[in-house]
Short mmCIF file of C-alpha atoms in Angstrom, two decimals:
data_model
loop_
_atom_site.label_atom_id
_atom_site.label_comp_id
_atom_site.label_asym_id
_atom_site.label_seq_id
_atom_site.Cartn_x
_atom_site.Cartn_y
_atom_site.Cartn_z
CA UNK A 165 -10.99 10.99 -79.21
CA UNK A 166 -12.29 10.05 -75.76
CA UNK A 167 -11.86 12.26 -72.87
CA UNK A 168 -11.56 9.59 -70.37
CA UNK A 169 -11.01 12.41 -67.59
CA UNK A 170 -14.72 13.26 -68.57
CA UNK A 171 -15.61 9.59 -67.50
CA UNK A 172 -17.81 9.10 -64.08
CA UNK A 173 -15.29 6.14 -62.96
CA UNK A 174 -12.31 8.81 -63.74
CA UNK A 175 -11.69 10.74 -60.40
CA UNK A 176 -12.91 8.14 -58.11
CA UNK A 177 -10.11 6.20 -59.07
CA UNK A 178 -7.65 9.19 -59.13
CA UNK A 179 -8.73 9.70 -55.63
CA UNK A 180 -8.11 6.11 -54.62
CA UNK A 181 -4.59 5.75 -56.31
CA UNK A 182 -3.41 9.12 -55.01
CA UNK A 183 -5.64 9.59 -52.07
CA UNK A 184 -5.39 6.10 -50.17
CA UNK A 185 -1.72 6.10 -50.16
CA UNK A 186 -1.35 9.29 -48.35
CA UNK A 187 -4.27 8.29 -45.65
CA UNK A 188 -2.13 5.12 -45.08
CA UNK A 189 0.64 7.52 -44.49
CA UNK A 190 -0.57 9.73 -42.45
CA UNK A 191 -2.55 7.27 -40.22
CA UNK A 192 0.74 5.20 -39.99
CA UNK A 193 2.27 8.56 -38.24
CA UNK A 194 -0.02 8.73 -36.19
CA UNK A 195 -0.80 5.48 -35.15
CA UNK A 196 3.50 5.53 -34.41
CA UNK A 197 3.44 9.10 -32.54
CA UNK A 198 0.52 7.85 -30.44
CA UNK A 199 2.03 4.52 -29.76
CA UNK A 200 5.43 5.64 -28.55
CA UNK A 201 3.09 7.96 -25.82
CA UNK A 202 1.42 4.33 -24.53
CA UNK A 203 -1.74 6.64 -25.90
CA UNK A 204 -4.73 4.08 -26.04
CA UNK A 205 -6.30 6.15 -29.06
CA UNK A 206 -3.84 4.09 -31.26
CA UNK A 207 -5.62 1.09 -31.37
CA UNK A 208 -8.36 3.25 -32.61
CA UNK A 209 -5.76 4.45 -35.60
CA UNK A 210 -4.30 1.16 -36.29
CA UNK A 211 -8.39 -0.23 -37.02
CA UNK A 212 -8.70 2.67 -39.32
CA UNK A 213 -5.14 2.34 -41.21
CA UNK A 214 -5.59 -1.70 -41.59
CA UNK A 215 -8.95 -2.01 -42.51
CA UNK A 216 -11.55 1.02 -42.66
CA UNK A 217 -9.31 2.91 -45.22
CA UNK A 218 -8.74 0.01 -47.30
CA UNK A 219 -12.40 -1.31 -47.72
CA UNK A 220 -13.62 2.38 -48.42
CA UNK A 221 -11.41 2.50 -51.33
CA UNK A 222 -12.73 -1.25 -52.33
CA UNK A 223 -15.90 0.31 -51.70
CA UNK A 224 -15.27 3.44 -53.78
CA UNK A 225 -14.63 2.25 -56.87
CA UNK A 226 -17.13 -1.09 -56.98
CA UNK A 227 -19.69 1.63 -56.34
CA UNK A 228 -19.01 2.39 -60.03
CA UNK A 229 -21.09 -0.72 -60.61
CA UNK A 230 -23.58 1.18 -62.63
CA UNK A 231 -20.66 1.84 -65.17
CA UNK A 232 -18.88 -1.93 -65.31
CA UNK A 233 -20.00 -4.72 -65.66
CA UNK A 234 -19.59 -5.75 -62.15
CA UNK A 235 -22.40 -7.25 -59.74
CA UNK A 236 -23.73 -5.42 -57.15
CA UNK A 237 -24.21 -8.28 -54.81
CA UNK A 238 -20.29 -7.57 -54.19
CA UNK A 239 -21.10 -3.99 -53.65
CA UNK A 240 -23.58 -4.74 -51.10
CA UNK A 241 -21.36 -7.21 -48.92
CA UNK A 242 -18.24 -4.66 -49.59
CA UNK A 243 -20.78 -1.71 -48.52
CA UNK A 244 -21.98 -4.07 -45.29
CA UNK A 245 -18.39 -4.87 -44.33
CA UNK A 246 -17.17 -0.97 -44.20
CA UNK A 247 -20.49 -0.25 -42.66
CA UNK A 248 -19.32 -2.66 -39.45
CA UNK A 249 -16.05 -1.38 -39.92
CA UNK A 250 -17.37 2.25 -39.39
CA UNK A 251 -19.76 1.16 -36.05
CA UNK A 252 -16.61 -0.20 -34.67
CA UNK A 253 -14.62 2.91 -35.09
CA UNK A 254 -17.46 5.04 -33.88
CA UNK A 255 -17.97 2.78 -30.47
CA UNK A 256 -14.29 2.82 -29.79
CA UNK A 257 -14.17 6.24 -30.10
CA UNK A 258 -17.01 7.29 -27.95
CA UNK A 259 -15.37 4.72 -25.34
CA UNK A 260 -12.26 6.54 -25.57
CA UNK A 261 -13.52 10.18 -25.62
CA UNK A 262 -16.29 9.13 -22.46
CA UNK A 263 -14.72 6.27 -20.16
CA UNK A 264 -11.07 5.78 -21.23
CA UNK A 265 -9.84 9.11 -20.74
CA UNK A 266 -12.51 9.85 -17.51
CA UNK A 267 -10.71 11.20 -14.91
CA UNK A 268 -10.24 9.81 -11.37
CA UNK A 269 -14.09 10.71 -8.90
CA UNK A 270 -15.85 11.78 -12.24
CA UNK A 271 -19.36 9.66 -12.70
CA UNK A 272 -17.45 8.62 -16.00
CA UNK A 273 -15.12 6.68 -13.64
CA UNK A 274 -17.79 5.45 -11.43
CA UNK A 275 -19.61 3.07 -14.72
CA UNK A 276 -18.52 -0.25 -14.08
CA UNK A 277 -17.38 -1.74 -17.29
CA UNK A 278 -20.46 -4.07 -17.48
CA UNK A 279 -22.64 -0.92 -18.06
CA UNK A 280 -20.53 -0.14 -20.67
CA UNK A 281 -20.22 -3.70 -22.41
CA UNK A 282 -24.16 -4.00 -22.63
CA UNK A 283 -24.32 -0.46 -23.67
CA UNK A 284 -21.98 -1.51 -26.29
CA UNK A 285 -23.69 -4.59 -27.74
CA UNK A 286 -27.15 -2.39 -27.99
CA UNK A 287 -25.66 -0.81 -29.66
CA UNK A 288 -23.86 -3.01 -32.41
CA UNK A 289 -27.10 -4.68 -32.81
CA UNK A 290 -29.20 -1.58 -33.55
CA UNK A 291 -26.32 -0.29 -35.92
CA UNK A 292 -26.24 -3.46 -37.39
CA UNK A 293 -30.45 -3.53 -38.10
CA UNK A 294 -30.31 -0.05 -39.69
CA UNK A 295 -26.65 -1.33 -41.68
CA UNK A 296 -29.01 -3.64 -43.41
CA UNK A 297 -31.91 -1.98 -43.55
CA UNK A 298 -29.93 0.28 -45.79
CA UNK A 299 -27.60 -1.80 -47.82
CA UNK A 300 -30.02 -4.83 -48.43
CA UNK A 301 -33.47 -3.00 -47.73
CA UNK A 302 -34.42 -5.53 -44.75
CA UNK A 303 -37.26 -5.41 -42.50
CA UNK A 304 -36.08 -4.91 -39.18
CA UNK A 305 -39.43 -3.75 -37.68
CA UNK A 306 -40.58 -6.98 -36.97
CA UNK A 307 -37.17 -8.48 -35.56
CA UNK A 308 -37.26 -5.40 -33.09
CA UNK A 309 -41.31 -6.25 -32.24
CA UNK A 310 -40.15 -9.51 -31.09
CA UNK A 311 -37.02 -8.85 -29.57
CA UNK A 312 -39.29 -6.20 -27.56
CA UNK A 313 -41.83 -8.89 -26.79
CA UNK A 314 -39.07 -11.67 -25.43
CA UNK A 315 -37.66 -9.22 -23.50
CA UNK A 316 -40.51 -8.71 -21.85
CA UNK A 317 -41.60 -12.21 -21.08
CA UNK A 318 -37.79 -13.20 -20.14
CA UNK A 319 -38.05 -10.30 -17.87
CA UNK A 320 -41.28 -11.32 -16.02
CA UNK A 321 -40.03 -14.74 -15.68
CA UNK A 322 -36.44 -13.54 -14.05
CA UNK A 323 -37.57 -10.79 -12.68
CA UNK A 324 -36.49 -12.29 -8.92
CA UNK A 325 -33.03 -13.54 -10.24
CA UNK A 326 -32.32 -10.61 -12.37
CA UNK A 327 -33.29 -7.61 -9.62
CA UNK A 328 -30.45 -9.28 -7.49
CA UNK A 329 -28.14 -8.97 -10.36
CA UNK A 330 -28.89 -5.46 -10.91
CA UNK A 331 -28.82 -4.40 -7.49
CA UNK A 332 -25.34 -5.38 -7.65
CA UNK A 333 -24.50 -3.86 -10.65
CA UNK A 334 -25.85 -0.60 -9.28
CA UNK A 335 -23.66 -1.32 -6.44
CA UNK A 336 -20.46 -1.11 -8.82
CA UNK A 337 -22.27 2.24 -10.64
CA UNK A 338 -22.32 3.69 -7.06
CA UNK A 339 -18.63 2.40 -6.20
CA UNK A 340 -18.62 2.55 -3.04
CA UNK A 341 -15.00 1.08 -2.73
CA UNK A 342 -11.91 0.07 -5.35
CA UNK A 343 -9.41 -2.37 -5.63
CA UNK A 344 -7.09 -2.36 -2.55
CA UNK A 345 -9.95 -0.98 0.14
CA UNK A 346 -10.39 -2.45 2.93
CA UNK A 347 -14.14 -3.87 3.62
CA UNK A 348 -15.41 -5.06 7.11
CA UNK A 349 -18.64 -7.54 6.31
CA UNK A 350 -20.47 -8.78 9.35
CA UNK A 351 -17.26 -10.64 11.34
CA UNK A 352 -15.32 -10.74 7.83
CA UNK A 353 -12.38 -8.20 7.18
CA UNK A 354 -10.13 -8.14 4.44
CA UNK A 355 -8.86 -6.27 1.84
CA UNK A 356 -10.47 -6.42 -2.12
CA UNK A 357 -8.35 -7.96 -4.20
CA UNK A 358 -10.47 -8.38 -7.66
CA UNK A 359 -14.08 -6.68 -8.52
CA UNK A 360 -16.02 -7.74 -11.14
CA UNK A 361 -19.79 -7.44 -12.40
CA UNK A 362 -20.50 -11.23 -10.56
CA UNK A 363 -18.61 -10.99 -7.18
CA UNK A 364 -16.47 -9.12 -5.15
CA UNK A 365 -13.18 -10.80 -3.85
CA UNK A 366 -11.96 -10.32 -0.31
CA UNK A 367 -8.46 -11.16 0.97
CA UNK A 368 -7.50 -11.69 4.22
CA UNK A 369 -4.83 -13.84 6.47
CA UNK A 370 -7.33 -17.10 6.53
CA UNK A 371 -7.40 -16.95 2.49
CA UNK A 372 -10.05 -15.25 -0.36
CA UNK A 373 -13.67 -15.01 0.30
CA UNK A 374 -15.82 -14.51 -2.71
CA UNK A 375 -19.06 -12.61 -1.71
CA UNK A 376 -21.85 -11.86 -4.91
CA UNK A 377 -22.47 -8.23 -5.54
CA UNK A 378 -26.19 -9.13 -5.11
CA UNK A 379 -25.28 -10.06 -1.24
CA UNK A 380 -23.40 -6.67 -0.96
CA UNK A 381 -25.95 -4.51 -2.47
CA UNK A 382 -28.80 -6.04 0.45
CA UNK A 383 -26.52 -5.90 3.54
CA UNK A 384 -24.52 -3.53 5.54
CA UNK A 385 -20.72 -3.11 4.95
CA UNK A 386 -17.80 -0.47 6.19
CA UNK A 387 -15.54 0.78 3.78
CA UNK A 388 -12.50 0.62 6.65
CA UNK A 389 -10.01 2.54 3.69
CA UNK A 390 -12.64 6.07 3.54
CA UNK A 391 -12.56 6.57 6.62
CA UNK A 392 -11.67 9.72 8.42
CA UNK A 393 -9.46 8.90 11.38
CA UNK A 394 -6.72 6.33 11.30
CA UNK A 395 -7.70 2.71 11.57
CA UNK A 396 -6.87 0.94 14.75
CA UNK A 397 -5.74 -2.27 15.36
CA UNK A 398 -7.41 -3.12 18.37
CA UNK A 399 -6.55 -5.84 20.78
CA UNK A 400 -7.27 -6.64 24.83
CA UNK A 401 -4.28 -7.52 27.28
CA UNK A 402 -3.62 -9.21 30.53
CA UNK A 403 -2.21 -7.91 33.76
CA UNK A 404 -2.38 -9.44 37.22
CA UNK A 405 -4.79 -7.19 38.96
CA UNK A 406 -1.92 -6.05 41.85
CA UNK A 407 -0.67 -4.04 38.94
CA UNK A 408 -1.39 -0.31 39.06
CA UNK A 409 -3.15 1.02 35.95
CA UNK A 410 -1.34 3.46 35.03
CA UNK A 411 1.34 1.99 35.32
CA UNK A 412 -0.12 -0.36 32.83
CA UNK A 413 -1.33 2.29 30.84
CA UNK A 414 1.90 4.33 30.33
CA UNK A 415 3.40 1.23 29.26
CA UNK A 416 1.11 0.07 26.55
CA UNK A 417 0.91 4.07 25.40
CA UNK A 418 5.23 3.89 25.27
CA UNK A 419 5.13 0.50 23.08
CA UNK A 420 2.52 1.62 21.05
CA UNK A 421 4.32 4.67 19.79
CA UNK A 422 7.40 3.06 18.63
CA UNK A 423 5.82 0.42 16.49
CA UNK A 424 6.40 0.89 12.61
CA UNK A 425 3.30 1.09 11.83
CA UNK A 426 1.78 3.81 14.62
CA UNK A 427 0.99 7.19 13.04
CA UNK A 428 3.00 9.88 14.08
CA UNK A 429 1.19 11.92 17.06
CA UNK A 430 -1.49 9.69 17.27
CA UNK A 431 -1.45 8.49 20.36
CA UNK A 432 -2.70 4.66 21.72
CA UNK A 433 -6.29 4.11 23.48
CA UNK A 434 -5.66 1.99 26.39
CA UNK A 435 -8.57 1.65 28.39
CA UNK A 436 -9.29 -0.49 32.04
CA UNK A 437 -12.34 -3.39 31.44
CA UNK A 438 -12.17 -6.00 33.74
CA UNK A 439 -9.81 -8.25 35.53
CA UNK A 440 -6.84 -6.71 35.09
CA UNK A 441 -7.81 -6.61 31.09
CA UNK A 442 -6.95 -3.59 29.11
CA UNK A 443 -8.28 -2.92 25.70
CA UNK A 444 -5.45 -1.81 23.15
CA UNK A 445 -6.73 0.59 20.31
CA UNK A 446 -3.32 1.64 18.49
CA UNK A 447 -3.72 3.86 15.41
CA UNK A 448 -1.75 2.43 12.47
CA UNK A 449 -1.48 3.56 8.58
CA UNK A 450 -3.34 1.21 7.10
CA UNK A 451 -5.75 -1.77 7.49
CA UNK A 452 -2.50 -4.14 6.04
CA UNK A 453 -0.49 -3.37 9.42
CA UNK A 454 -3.64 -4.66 11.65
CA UNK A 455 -2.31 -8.12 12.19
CA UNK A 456 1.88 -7.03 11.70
CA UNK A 457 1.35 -4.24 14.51
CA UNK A 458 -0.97 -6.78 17.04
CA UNK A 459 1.93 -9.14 17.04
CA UNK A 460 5.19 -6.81 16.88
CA UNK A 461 2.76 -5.26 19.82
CA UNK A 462 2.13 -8.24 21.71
CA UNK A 463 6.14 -9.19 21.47
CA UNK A 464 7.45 -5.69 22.53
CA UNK A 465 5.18 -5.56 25.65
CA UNK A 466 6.87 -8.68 26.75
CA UNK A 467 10.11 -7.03 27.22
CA UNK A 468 8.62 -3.69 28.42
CA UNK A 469 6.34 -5.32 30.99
CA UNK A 470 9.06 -7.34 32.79
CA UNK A 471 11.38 -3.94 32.65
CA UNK A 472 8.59 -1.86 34.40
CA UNK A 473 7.77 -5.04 37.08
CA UNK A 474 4.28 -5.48 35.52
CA UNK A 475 2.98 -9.26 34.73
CA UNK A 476 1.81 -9.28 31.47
CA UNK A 477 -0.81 -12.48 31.44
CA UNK A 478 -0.58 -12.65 35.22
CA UNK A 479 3.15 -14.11 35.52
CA UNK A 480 4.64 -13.10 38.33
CA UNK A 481 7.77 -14.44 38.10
CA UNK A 482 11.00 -13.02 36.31
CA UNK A 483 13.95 -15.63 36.16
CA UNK A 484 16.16 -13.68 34.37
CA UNK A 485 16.12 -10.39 36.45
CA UNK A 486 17.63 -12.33 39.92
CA UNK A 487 19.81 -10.66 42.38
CA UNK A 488 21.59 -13.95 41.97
CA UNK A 489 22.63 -13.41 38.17
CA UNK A 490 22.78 -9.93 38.46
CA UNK A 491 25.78 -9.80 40.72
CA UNK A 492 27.59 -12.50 38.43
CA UNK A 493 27.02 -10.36 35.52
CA UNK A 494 28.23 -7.21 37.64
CA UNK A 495 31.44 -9.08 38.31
CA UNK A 496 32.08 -9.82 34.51
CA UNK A 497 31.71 -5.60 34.23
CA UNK A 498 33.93 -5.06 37.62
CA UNK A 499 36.81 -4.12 36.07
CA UNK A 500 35.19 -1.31 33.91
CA UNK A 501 33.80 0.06 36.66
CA UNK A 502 36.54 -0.27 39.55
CA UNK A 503 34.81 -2.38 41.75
CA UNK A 504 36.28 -4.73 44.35
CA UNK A 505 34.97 -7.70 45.60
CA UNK A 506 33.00 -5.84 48.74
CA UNK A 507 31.98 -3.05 46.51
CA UNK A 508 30.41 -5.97 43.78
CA UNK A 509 28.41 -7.02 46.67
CA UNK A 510 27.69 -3.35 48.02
CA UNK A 511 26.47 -2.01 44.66
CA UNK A 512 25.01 -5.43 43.09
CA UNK A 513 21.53 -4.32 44.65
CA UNK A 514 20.75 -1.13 43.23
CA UNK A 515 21.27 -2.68 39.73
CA UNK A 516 19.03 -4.95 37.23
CA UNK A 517 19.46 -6.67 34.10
CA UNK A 518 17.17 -5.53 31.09
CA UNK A 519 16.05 -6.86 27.81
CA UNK A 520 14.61 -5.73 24.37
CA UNK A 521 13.33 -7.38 21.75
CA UNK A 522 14.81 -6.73 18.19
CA UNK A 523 13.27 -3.58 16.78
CA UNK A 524 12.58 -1.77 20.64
CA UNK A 525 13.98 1.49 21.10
CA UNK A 526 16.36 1.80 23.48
CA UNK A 527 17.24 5.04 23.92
CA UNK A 528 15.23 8.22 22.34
CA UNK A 529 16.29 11.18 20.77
CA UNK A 530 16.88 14.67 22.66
CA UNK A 531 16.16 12.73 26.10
CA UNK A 532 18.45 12.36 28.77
CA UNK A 533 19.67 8.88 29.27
CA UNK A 534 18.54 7.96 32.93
CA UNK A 535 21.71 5.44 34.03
CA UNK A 536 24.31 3.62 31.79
CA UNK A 537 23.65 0.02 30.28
CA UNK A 538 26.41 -2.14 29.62
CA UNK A 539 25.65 -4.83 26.69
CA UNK A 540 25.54 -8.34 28.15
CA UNK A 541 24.64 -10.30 25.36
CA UNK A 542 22.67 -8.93 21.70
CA UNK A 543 23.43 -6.45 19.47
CA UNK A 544 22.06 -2.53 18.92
CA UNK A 545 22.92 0.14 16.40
CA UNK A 546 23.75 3.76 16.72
CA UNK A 547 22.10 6.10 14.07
CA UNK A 548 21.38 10.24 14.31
CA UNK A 549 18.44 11.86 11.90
CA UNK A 550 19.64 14.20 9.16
CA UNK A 551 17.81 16.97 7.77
CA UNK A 552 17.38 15.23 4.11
CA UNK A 553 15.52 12.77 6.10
CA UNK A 554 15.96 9.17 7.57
CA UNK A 555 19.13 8.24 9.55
CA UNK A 556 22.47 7.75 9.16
CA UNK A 557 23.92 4.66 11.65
CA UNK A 558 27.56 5.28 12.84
CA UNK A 559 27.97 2.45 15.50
CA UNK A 560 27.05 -0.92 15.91
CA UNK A 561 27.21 -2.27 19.70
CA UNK A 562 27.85 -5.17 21.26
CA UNK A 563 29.34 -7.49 24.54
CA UNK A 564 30.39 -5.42 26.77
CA UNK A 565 30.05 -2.23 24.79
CA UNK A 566 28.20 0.78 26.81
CA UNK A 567 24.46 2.53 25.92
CA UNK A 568 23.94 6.34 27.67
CA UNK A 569 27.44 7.86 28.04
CA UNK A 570 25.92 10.93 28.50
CA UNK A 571 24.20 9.75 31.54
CA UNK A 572 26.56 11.18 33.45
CA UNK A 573 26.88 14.88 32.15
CA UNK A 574 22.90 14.94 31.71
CA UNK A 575 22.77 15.67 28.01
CA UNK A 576 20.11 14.99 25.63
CA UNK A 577 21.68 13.27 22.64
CA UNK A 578 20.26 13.54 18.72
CA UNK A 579 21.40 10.10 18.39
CA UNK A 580 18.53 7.18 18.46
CA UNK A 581 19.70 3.23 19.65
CA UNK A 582 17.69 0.57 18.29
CA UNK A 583 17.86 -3.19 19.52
CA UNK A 584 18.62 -5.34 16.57
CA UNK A 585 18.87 -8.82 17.89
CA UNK A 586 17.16 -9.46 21.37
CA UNK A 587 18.91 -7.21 23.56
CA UNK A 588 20.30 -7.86 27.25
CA UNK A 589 21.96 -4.90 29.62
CA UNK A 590 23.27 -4.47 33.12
CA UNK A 591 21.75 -0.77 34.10
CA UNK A 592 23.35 0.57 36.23
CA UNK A 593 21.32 3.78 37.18
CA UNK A 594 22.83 7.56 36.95
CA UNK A 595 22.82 7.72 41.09
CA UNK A 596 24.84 4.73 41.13
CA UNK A 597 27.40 6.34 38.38
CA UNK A 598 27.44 9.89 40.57
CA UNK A 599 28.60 7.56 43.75
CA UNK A 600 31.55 5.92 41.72
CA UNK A 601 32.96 8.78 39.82
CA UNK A 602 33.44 10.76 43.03
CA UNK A 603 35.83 7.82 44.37
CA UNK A 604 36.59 6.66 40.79
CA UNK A 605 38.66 9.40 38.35
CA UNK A 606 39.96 6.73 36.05
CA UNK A 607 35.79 5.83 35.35
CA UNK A 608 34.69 9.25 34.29
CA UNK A 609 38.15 9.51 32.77
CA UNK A 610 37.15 6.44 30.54
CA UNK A 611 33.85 7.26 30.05
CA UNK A 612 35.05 10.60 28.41
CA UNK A 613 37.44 9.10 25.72
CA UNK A 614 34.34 6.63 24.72
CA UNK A 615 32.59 9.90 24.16
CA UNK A 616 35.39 11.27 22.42
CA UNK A 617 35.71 8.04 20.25
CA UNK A 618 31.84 7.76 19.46
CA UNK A 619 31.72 11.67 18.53
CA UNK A 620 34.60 11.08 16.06
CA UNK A 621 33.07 7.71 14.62
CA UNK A 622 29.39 9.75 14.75
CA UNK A 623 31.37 12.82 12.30
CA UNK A 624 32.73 10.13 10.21
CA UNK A 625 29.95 8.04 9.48
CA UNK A 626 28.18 12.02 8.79
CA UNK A 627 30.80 12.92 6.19
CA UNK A 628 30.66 9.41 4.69
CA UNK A 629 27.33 10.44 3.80
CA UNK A 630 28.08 13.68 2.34
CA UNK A 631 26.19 15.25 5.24
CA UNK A 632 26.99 17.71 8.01
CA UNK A 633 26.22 16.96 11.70
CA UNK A 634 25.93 19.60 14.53
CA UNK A 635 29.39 20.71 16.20
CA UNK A 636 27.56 19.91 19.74
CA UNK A 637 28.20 16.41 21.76
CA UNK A 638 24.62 15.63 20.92
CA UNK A 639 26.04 13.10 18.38
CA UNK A 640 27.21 10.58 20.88
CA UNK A 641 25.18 8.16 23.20
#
């Protein structure tokens, strides 16, 4: 009787029938709990479940050729094909293990995938020469002699065109900026919008420049993003030269720090040059609010210059701001303020209209409105900070609706008014109000139910929120 357990092709094909099955298994867990974790080692899994398991067992039991009748050319190719299989797995692996799973500053990081692509086919090939030096018995030495030898003469030929090349790919190993910096190239800013081993792609308002790595890697560029200190948009303004500097100055420093973009206690450079030219250095967040913050700049110091009697570009005119208009808007507001004809004309003087542009600040936090402003034509909104952060807006004003009700009892109100449409007020300055509250009861009267009514809409709006305001007056405004 034959003991076929006693035969040499016995237990290799025990091993398959049993042993492949469970692989497959456990792989296939794997490859799922890996998956469902976005883990890129699953790829990695999936190769050796699909294909590297399956051609070892192939493998396994034609290797038995020596006791079948089977040829061994099929062994060979089998034997070649798990061999590739193998220097696949290995690659991917030391990819994952090196560059996949670098973390961010590391010099793993820093290899630009080029490196790591050439790296890779080396390697393939020389895998590959010693695959079939050892499955078919090949002579590789001489392939390698003259692979060394073209190199070498390829080299010598190219050696002008390929030292740019690499002095751009040493660029990228050096990374000296990343997707979404900021570079500044001769007169070209912009931010980087693609990187690759060829070119470097620069975006800004005018469209995408395309500059070679090779160009980078021989001139001088500044990385705007690494820098330090906040990144100014900088920009140069026009005054008539009667102006007084610093008047001008305080100006340009007040629009400056209520643009959206302006960091938080960073304060604006405005410096004298010539001609009644001042040159605007604003610190913003980032190199993307350069062009935004010039123009929401340019369009706020409109409205501020003509408030503050400056002439922005030299205009020194104002034809909205006439005593003319003024008193016909002051008659539209007479009966709110208990004015008779003679008083209209008495009082029309010490007044002047005022405009914002959408987005200005009208009135600040904790500061003591300095007169009352009574909406001629525009819209604002009321809001008051909460401790969770951000604002909470309670009012929305309009014609004929009143800014600064606190003007007149000198208290600094949490509440912040914004313009939201281009803004225009009669201001009519806290002197003034002192005068007509001493002959007018009915006006402060008034002016204290508004307060009343705005404090109660103020608490509302709070509540609404499912926040708590403070039990002061420093709600209204």
């Amino acid at each position: 009787m034959i003991e076929f357990w006693n035969e040499p092709w016995f237990w290799p094909a025990v091993g398959v029938i049993i042993g492949l099955p469970v692989a497959l298994l456990v792989l296939t867990e794997v490859y799922s709990a890996l998956d469902r974790r976005g883990n890129r080692a699953a790829r990695i899994i999936l190769l050796l479940r699909n294909y590297v398991a399956p051609v070892g067992a192939l493998l396994l039991l034609l290797n038995q050729a020596t006791y079948a009748d089977i040829d061994l050319t099929w062994t060979q190719v089998t034997a070649t094909i798990f061999g590739f299989l193998i220097i696949l797995v290995l690659l991917n692996g030391l990819n994952f293990v090196l560059f996949v799973t670098a973390k961010q500053g590391t010099w793993r990081s820093k290899v630009p995938s080029i490196f790591v692509d050439i790296v890779r086919i080396i390697l393939i090939v020389v895998c590959l020469a010693v695959l079939f030096s050892v499955v078919w018995r090949a002579d590789v030495g001489g392939l390698f002699a003259a692979l060394g030898v073209g190199s070498i003469v390829i080299g010598l030929s190219l050696q002008n065109a390929v030292g740019s090349v690499v002095s751009g790919l040493l660029l990228l190993f050096e990374q000296p900026f990343q997707l979404g910096d900021w570079l500044q190239v001769g007169d070209l800013r912009g931010r980087i919008v693609e990187v690759n081993w060829r070119a470097v792609h620069i975006k800004n308002p005018n469209g995408v420049y395309v500059l070679p790595t090779a160009s980078l890697a021989e001139s001088t560029f500044l990385n705007i993003s690494r820098s330090d200190s906040p990144f100014e948009a900088s920009l140069v303004v026009k005054f008539a030269t009667d102006d007084a500097p610093q008047d001008v100055i305080d100006v340009c420093t007040a629009v400056a720090a209520d643009l959206p973009a302006a960091v938080p206690g960073e304060g604006a450079s405005v410096k004298p040059i010539e001609k009644g030219k001042y040159e605007v250095d604003i610190p913003v967040r980032s190199p993307a609010d350069n062009w935004s913050t010039q123009k929401a700049f340019r369009t706020r110091l409109w409205y501020a210059a003509r408030r503050a009697d400056l002439h922005l570009d030299g205009d020194l005119t104002d034809n909205y701001n006439t005593p003319e208009r003024t008193t016909e808007v002051l008659r539209h507001f007479a009966a709110a303020l208990y004015l008779s004809a003679e008083d209209i004309d008495a009082i029309a003087p010490q007044l002047r209209l005022e405009r914002y542009g959408a987005g200005e600040l009208v009135q600040r936090p904790l500061v003591v409105p300095d007169g009352m402003r009574y909406v001629v034509s525009g819209t604002a909104s009321i809001s008051t900070p909460v401790e969770s952060g951000g604002d909470v807006t309670f009012a929305t004003l309009d014609r004929d609706d009143v800014l600064g009700l606190t003007a007149l009892t000198r208290q600094g109100v949490s509440a912040r008014i914004v313009a939201t449409s281009d803004l225009a007020v009669l201001f009519v300055p806290t002197a003034v109000l002192d005068q007509l509250v001493k002959t007018r009861p009915r006006l402060a009267r008034d002016i204290g139910i508004e307060m009343d009514n705005r404090q109660a809409r103020a608490r509302e709006a709070l509540r609404a929120a499912g926040v708590e305001g403070p039990e002061s007056t420093s709600l209204i405004a």
